[in-house]
XYZ file of C-alpha atoms in Angstrom:
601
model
C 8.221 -24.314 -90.845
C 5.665 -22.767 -88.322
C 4.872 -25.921 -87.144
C 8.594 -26.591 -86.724
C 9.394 -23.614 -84.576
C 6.145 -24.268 -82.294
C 7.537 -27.759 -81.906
C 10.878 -26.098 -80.551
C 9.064 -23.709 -78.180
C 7.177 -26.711 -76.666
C 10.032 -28.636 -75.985
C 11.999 -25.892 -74.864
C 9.163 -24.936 -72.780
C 8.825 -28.600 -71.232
C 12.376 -28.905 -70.748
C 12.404 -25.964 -68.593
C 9.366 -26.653 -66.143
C 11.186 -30.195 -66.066
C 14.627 -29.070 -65.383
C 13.755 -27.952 -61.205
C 12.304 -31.639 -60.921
C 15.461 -33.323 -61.466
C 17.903 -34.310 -58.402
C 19.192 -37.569 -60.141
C 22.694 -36.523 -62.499
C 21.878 -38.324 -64.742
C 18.582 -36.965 -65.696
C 19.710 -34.123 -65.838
C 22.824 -35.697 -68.049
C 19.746 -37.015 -70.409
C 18.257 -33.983 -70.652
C 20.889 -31.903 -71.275
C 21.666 -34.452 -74.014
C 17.851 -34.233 -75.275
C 18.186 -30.605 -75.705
C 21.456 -30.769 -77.134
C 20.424 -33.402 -80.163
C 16.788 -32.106 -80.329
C 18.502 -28.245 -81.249
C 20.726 -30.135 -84.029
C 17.460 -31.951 -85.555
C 15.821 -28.283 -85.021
C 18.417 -27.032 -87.011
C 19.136 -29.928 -89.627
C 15.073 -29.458 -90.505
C 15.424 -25.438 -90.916
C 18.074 -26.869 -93.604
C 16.721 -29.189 -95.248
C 13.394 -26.782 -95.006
C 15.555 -24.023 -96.441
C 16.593 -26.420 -99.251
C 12.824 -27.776 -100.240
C 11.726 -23.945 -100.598
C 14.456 -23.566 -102.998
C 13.878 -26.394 -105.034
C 16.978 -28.211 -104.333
C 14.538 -31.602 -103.150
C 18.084 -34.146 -103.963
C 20.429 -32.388 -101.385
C 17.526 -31.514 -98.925
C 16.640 -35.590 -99.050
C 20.414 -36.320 -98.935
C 20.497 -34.099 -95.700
C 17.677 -35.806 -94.649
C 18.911 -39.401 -94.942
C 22.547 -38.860 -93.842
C 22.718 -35.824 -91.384
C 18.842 -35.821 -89.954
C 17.631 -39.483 -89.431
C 20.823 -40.510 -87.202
C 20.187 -37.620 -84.958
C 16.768 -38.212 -84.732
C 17.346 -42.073 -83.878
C 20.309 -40.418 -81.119
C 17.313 -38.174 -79.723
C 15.001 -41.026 -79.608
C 17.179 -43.346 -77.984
C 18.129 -40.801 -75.705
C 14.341 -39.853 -74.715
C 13.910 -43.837 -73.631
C 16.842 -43.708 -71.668
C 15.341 -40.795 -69.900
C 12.352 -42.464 -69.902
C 13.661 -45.510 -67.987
C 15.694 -43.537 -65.357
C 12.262 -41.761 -64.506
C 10.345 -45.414 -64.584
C 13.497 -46.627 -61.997
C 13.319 -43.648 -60.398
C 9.364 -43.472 -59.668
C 9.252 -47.155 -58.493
C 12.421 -45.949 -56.086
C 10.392 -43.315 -55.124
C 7.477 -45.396 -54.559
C 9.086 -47.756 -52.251
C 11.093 -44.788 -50.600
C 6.889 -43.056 -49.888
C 6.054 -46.404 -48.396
C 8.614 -45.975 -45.785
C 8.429 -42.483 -45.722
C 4.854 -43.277 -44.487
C 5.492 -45.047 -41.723
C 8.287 -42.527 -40.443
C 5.739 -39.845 -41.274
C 3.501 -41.508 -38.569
C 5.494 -41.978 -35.966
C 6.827 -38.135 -36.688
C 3.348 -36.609 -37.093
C 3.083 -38.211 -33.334
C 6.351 -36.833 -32.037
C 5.548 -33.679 -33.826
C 2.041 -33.335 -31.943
C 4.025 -33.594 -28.440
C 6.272 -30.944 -30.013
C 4.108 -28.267 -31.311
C 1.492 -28.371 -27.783
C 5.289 -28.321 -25.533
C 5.906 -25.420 -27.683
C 2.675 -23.668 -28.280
C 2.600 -23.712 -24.528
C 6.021 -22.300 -23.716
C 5.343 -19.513 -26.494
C 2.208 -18.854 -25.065
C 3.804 -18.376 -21.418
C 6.912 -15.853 -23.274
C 4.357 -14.236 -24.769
C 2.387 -13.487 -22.100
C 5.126 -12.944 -19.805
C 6.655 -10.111 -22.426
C 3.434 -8.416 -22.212
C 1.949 -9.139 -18.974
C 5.039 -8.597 -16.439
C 5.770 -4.750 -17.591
C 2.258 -4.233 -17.516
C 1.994 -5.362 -13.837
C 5.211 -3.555 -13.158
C 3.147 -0.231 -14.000
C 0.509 -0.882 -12.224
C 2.789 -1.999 -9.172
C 4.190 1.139 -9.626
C 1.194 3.726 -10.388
C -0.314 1.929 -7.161
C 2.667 2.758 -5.187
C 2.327 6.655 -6.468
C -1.225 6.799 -5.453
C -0.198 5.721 -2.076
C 2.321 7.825 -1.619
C 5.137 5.510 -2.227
C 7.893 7.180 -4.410
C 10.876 4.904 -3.334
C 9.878 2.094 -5.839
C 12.793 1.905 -8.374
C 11.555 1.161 -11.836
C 13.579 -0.942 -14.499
C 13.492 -0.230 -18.178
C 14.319 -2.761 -20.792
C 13.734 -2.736 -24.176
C 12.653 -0.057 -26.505
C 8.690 -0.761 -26.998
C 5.520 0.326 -26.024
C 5.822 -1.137 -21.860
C 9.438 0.124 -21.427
C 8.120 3.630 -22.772
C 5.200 3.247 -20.351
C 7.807 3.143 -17.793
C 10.101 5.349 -18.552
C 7.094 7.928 -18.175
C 6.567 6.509 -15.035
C 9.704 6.717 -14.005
C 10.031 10.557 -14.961
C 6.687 11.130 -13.078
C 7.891 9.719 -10.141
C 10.859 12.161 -10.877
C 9.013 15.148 -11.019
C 6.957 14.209 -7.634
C 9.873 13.214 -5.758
C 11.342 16.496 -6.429
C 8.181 18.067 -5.699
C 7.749 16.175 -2.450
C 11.478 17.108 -1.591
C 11.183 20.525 -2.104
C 8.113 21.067 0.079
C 10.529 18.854 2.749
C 12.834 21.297 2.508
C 10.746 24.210 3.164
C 8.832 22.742 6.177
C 12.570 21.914 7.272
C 13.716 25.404 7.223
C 9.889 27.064 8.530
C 10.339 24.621 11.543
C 13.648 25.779 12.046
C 12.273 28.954 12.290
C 13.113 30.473 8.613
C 9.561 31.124 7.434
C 11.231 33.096 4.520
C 12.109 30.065 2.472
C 9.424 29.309 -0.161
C 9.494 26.259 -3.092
C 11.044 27.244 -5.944
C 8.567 27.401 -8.367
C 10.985 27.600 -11.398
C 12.199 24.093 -11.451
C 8.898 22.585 -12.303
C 6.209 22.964 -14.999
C 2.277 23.087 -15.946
C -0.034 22.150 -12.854
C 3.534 20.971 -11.054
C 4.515 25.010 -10.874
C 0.950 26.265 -10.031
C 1.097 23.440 -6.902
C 4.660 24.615 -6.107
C 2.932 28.512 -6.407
C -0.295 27.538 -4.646
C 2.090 25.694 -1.854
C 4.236 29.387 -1.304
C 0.853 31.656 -1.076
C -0.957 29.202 1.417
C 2.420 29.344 3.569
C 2.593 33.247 3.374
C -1.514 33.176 4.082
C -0.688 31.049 7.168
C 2.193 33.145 8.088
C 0.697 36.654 7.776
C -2.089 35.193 9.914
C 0.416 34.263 12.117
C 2.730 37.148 12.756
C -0.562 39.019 13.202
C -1.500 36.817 16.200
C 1.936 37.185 17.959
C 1.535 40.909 17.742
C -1.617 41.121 19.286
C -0.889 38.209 22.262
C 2.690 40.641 22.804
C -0.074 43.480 23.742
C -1.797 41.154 26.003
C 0.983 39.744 27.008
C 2.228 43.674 28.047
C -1.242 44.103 30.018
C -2.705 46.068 27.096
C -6.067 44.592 26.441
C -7.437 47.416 24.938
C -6.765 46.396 21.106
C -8.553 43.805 19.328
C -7.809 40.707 16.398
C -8.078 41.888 12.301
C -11.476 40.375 11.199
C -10.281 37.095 9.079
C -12.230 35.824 6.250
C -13.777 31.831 5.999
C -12.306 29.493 8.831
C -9.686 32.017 9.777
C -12.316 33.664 11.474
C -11.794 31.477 14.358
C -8.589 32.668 14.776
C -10.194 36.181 15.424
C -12.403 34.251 17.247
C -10.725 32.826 19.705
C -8.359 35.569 20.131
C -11.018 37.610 21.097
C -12.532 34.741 23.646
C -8.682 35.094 25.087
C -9.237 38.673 25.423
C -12.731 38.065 26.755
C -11.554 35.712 29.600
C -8.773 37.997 30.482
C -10.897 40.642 30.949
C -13.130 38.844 32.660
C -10.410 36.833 34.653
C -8.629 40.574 36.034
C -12.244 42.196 36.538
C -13.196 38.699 38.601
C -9.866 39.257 40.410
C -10.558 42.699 41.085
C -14.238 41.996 42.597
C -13.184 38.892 44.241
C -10.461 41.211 46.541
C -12.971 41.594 48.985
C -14.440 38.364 49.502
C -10.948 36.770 49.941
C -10.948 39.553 53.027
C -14.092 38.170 54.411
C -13.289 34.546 53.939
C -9.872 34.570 55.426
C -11.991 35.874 58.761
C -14.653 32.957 58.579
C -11.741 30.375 57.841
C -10.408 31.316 61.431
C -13.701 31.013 63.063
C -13.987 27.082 61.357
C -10.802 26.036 62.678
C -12.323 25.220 66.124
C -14.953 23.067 64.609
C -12.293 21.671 62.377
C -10.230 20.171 65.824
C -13.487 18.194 66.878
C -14.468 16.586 63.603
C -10.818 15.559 63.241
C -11.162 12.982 66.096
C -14.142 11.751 64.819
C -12.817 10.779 61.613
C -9.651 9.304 63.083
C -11.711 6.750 64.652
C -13.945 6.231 60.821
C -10.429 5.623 59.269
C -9.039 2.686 61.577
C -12.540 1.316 60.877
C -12.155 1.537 57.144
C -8.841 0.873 56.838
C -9.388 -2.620 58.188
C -11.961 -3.228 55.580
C -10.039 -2.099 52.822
C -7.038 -4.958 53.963
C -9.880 -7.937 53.401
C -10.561 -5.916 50.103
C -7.521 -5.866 48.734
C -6.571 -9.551 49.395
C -9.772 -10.165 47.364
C -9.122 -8.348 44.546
C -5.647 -9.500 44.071
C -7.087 -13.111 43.713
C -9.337 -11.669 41.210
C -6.434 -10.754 39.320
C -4.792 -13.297 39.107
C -7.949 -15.676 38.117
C -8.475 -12.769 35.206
C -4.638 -12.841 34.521
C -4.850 -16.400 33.468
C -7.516 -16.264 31.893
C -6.009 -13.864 29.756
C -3.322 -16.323 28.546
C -5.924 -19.257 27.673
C -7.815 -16.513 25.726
C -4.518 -15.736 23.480
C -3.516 -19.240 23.055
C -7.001 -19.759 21.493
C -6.705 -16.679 19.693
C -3.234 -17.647 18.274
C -4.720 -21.243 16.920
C -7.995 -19.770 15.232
C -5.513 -16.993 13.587
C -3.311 -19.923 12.228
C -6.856 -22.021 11.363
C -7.677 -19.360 9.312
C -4.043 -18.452 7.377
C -4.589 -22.654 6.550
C -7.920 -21.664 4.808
C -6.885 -19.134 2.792
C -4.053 -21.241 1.452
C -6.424 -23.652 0.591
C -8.764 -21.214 -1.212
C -5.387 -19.936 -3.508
C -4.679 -23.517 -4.620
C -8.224 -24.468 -5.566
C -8.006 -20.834 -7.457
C -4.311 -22.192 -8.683
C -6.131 -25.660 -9.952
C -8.710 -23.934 -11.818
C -6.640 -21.793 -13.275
C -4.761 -24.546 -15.058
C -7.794 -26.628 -15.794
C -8.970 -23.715 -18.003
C -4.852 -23.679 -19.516
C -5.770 -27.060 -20.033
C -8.914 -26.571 -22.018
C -7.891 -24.018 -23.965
C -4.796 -26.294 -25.661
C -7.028 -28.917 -26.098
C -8.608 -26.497 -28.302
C -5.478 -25.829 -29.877
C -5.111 -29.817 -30.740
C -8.837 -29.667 -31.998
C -7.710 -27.272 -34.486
C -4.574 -28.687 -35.482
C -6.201 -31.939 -35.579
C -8.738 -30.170 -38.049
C -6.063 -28.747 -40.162
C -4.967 -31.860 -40.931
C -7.999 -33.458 -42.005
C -8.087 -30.716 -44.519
C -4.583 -31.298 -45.617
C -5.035 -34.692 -46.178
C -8.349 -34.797 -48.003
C -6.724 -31.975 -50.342
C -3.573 -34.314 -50.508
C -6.418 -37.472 -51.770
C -7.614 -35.100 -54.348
C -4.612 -34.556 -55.505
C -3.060 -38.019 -55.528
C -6.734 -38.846 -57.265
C -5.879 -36.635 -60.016
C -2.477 -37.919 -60.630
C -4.234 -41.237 -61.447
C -2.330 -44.756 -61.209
C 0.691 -42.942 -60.003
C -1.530 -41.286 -56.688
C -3.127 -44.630 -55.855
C -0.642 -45.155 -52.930
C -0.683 -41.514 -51.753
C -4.184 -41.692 -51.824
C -4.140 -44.297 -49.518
C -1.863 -42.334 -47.371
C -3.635 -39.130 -47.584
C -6.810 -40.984 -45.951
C -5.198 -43.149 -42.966
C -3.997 -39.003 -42.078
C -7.359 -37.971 -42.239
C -8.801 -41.291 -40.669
C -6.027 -40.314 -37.910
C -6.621 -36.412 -37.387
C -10.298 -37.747 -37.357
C -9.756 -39.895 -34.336
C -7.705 -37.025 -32.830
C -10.537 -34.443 -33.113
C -12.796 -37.014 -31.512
C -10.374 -37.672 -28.767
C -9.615 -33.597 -28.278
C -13.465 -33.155 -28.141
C -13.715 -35.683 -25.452
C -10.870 -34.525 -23.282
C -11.940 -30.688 -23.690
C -15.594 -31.994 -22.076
C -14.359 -34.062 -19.529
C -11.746 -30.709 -18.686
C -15.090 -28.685 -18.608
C -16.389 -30.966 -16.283
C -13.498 -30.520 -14.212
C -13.201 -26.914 -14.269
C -16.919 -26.427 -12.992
C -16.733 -29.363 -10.065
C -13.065 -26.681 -9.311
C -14.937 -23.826 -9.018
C -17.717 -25.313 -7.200
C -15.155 -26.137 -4.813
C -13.473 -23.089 -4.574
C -16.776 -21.294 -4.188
C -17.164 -23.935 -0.799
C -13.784 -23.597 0.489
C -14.507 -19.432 0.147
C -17.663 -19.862 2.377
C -15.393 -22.059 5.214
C -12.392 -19.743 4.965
C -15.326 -16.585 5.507
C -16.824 -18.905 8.158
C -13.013 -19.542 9.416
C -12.338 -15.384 9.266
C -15.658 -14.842 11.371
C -14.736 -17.178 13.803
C -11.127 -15.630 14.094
C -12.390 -12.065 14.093
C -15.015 -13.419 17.528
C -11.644 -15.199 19.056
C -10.161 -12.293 18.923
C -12.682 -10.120 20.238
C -13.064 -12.451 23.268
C -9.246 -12.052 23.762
C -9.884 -8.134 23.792
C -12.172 -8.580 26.252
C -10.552 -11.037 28.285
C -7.100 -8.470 28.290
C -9.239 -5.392 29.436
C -11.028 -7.425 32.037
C -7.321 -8.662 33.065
C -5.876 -4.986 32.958
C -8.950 -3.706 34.655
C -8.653 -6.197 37.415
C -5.030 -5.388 37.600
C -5.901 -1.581 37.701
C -8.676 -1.910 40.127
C -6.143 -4.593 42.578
C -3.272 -1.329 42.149
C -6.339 0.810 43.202
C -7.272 -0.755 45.621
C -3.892 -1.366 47.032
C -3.699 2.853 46.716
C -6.400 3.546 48.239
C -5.545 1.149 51.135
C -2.130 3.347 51.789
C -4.141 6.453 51.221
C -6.905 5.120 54.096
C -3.534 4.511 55.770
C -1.993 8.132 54.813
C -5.211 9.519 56.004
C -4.872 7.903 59.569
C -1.723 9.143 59.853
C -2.891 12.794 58.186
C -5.967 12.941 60.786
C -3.574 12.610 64.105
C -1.357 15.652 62.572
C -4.790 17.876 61.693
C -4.732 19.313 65.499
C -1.355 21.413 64.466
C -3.159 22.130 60.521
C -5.718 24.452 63.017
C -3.013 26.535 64.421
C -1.399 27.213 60.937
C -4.535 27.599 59.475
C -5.173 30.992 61.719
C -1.864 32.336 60.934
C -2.509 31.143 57.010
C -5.980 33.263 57.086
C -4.242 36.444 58.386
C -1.319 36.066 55.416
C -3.972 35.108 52.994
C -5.544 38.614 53.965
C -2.708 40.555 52.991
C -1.580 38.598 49.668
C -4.894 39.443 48.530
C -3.989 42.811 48.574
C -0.628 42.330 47.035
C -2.500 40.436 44.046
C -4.906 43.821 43.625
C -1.661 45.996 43.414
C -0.136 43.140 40.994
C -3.671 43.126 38.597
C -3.768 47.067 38.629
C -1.241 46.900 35.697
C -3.476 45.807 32.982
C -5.831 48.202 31.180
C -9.020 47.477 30.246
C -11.093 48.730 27.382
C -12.880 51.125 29.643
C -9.308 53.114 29.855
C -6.294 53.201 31.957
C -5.639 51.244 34.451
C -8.292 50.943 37.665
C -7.076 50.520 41.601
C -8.688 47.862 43.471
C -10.297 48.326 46.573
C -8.243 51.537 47.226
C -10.103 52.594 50.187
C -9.347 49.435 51.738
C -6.245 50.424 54.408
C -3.954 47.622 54.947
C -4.134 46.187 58.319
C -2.055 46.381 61.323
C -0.195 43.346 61.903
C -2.277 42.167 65.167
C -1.703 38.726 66.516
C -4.602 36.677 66.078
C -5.335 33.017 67.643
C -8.005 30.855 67.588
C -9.488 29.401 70.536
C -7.328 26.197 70.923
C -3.758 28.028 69.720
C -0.680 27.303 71.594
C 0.319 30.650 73.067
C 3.863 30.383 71.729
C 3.055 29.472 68.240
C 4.485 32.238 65.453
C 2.484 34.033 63.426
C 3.138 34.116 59.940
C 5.767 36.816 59.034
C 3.575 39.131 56.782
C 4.535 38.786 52.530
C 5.631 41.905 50.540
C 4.671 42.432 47.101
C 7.538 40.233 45.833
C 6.320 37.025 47.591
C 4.331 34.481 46.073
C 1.100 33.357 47.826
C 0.064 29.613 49.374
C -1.105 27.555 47.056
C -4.026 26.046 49.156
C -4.061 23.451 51.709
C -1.999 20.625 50.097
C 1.077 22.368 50.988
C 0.390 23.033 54.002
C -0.471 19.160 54.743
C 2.854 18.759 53.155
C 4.688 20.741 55.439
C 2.943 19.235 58.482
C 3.778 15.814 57.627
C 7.376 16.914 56.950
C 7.479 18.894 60.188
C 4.165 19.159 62.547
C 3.025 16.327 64.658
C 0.149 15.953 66.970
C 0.998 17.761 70.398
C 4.338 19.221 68.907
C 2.236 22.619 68.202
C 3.245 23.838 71.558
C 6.975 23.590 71.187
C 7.308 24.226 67.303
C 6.410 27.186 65.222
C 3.323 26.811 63.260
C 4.358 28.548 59.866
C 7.404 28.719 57.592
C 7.963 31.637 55.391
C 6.874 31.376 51.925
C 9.975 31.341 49.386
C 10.405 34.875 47.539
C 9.494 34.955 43.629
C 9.999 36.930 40.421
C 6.719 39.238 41.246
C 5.556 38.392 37.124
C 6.109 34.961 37.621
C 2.501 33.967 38.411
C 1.199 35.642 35.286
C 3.922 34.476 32.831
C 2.662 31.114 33.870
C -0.999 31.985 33.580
């Protein structure tokens, strides 16, 4: 009986690890069957078992003869059936592995092409996913540290990169609002609101204490400030009697050069004040010079007509000079423009040699790819000939099959290896190249850099010749001015007597006008007070006309002559050479605000 219920396990057992294998219906019909008469001759044995125990040996053998033995011969002749469909069905299957085979070739081929298109394209989305947001921070950090806030960042995705930028992007946030804030208040300060300070509130951590730091260094600057237009309003009222606060670091040249201010105003008035009397005594000797002055002035009239003929050949010369420079100039920039296009050539030829290395080493790397694949598959297939050697007779022909794979992934090792050397090869004679065509685009970048240093040169000697011909050309019609200048000095002497006697007395209008300011010594100090103010007595030099007009004497509200250009404008406007006679020698100068000269100052 044990041996009877083991026997049921075991085939129970078998029938289940067999059941998954079938895909024909009918072995699975003959199966079914199997297990359906095999559980009747289980159970007609348990009977007729059950009977022998009990001693009732004539209706266990009747059972035995009648019930048992025809299901046993139905289970048999079921189990052959089976048997054949799985002999049909192997020899189907080994005709269907023989063709298999041969598809298997030509799809192990098509499958190669397939997997390196592939690997390749996942490679490049892979990289791309990665790569691009990576360079988009970068791109974007890089514009930060320039200065560059306008770059507008795009987030996509929820992973690691688009987090990285979405910190970027509040970063560049917080700056930009930092940046327009401190717009705002240098808006406002230079419209003159130095109240308006950053407000430090909207920001946070290192952010605030730069908004904070921002507002103190403004109110430093503008205490320092206010400070400075207090004390220039004294000097500014004539009081140069108080003095700058001491300022700490590099603020002390504030204090510093207030002080040298103060210093060369006090030095300035007190100057003024001492140089009084020598503008007295000078406006004497310039009368006794204009005599001299008459003499000298027909000498030079004669010089000039001499030079100015020399300085007509001149000019003609230089002009050709200019021109010859002037073209020059334009050969020089046309050479310039083809050595700068030379060189933009070279560099495009140095980024494809970098581009054709580049994908020489792509190259070698999927080669290694198909080295491994092709390695894979040698393994698969010798584990597929140990197999197929195990299954005996049966394995024979996948045997074979297992070693034309391997004698194939074999041969594609051997070709990978090849193609991976001859790729090496290639990828050192690239960057061999590249290396030369570096040198010759450096060589190419030198030689552009000299081109255009030569076309430098060659435009500053063509603006310098073109300067020096408009000199030259100026100096001609100043000779030429001059000429005309000298005839007209003979009426300059007559003024220049009447001038002397007007300078006299604006000197002592400019004492009265300097007495306002008080020095450190204490309040204000008279200049030259024992100096009486002079009769107005007609004075003329020894060549004056005798009815040439003094100069009508300036009050304290007058403004002086501002030296002899004005005067040599006047005569040319007005004075010609023997005219003094008949003309009046002087004008009177135009009235003024009497502050107006020191505002300016």
């Amino acid at each position: 009986m044990a041996r009877l219920v083991k026997s049921g396990e075991m085939f129970a057992k078998t029938a289940a690890e067999l059941r998954p294998m079938l895909v024909v219906d009918a072995g699975k019909a003959h199966l079914a069957k199997s297990e359906e008469l095999f559980e009747k001759v289980r159970v007609a044995m348990l009977r007729v078992g059950g009977l022998g125990l009990q001693g009732k040996a004539v209706e266990a053998n009747t059972i035995l003869v009648k019930e048992l033995r025809p299901i046993q011969q139905d289970l048999i002749k079921e189990l052959r059936g089976f048997a054949d469909l799985q002999s049909k069905l192997n020899a189907k299957a080994m005709d269907e592995a023989n063709a298999a085979y041969k598809s298997a070739v030509n799809f192990m081929l098509g499958l190669s092409g397939a997997a390196i298109a592939l690997g390749a394209l996942l490679a490049w989305l892979i990289t791309r996913s990665i790569v691009m947001p990576v360079r988009q921070a970068v791109a974007i950090a890089d514009a930060i540290a320039r200065g560059d806030l306008s770059t507008r960042i795009e987030v996509i995705g929820r992973d690691e990169s688009a987090d990285l930028l979405r910190a970027l992007e509040k970063m560049t946030a917080v700056l930009d609002a930092l940046v327009a804030a401190q717009a705002e208040m240098a808006k406002q300060h230079e419209a003159g609101w130095v109240d308006e300070v950053m407000p430090v509130e909207k920001f946070q951590g290192k952010f605030a204490q730069v908004a904070q730091s921002v507002n103190s260094l403004v109110a430093a600057h503008i205490a320092v400030k206010m400070r400075v237009v207090e004390v220039i309003t004294h000097y500014a009222n004539g009081d140069l009697t108080g003095d700058m606060d001491r300022l700490p670091g590099k603020k002390a040249r504030i204090t510093e050069a207030i002080d040298a201010v103060k210093a060369s105003l006090v030095k300035v008035v007190t100057e003024i004040r001492e140089s009084t009397d020598s503008i007295n005594t000078a406006s004497k000797e310039i009368a006794q010079g204009n005599a001299d002055l008459s003499q000298r002035t027909e000498e030079q009239a004669s010089s000039l007509e001499e030079t100015a003929s020399s300085m007509e050949q001149l000019t003609s010369t230089v002009k050709q000079n200019s021109e010859n420079a002037k073209q020059a100039n334009q050969l020089a920039i046309s050479a310039s423009g083809v050595a700068v296009r030379g060189g933009a050539v070279m560099g495009e030829v140095v980024a494809t040699m970098e581009q054709i290395s580049g994908s020489s080493r792509k190259i070698a790397d999927i080669i290694s790819v198909i080295d491994g694949i092709a390695f894979q598959t040698n393994i698969l297939a010798l584990n597929a000939a140990v197999e197929a050697a195990r299954a005996g007779e049966q394995g024979r022909g996948f045997a074979v099959v297992a070693t034309e794979v391997r004698n194939l992934a074999q041969r594609s090792a051997a070709a990978a290896k090849e193609i991976k050397t001859l790729i090496g090869d290639s990828v050192e004679k690239v960057d061999l190249g590249s290396k030369l065509v570096g040198q010759a685009g450096a060589t190419i970048e030198e030689v552009v850099q000299s081109v255009k240093r030569v076309t430098d040169i060659m435009s500053e000697i063509s603006a310098a010749s073109m300067e020096q011909s408009a000199g030259i050309e100026q100096v001609n019609t100043a000779v030429t001015q001059m000429d005309e200048v000298t005839q007209q000095n003979a009426a300059l002497v007559e003024q220049a007597a009447a001038a002397a006697e007007s300078l006299q007395e604006q000197a002592e209008v400019l004492a009265r006008s300097v007495s306002v300011f008080r020095l450190q010594a204490g309040s204000a100090q008279h200049v030259n007070a024992h100096v009486n103010t002079p009769t107005a007595v007609e004075r003329r030099g020894p060549h004056r006309a005798a009815n040439v007009a003094r100069i009508t004497p300036m009050s304290a509200s007058t403004k002086p002559i501002r030296g002899a250009a004005r005067t040599r404008a006047s005569l040319a406007a007005g004075a010609t050479p023997g005219a003094s006679a008949d003309k009046p020698s002087g004008r009177p100068a135009r009235a003024v605000n009497a502050n107006e000269e020191w505002e300016a100052f």
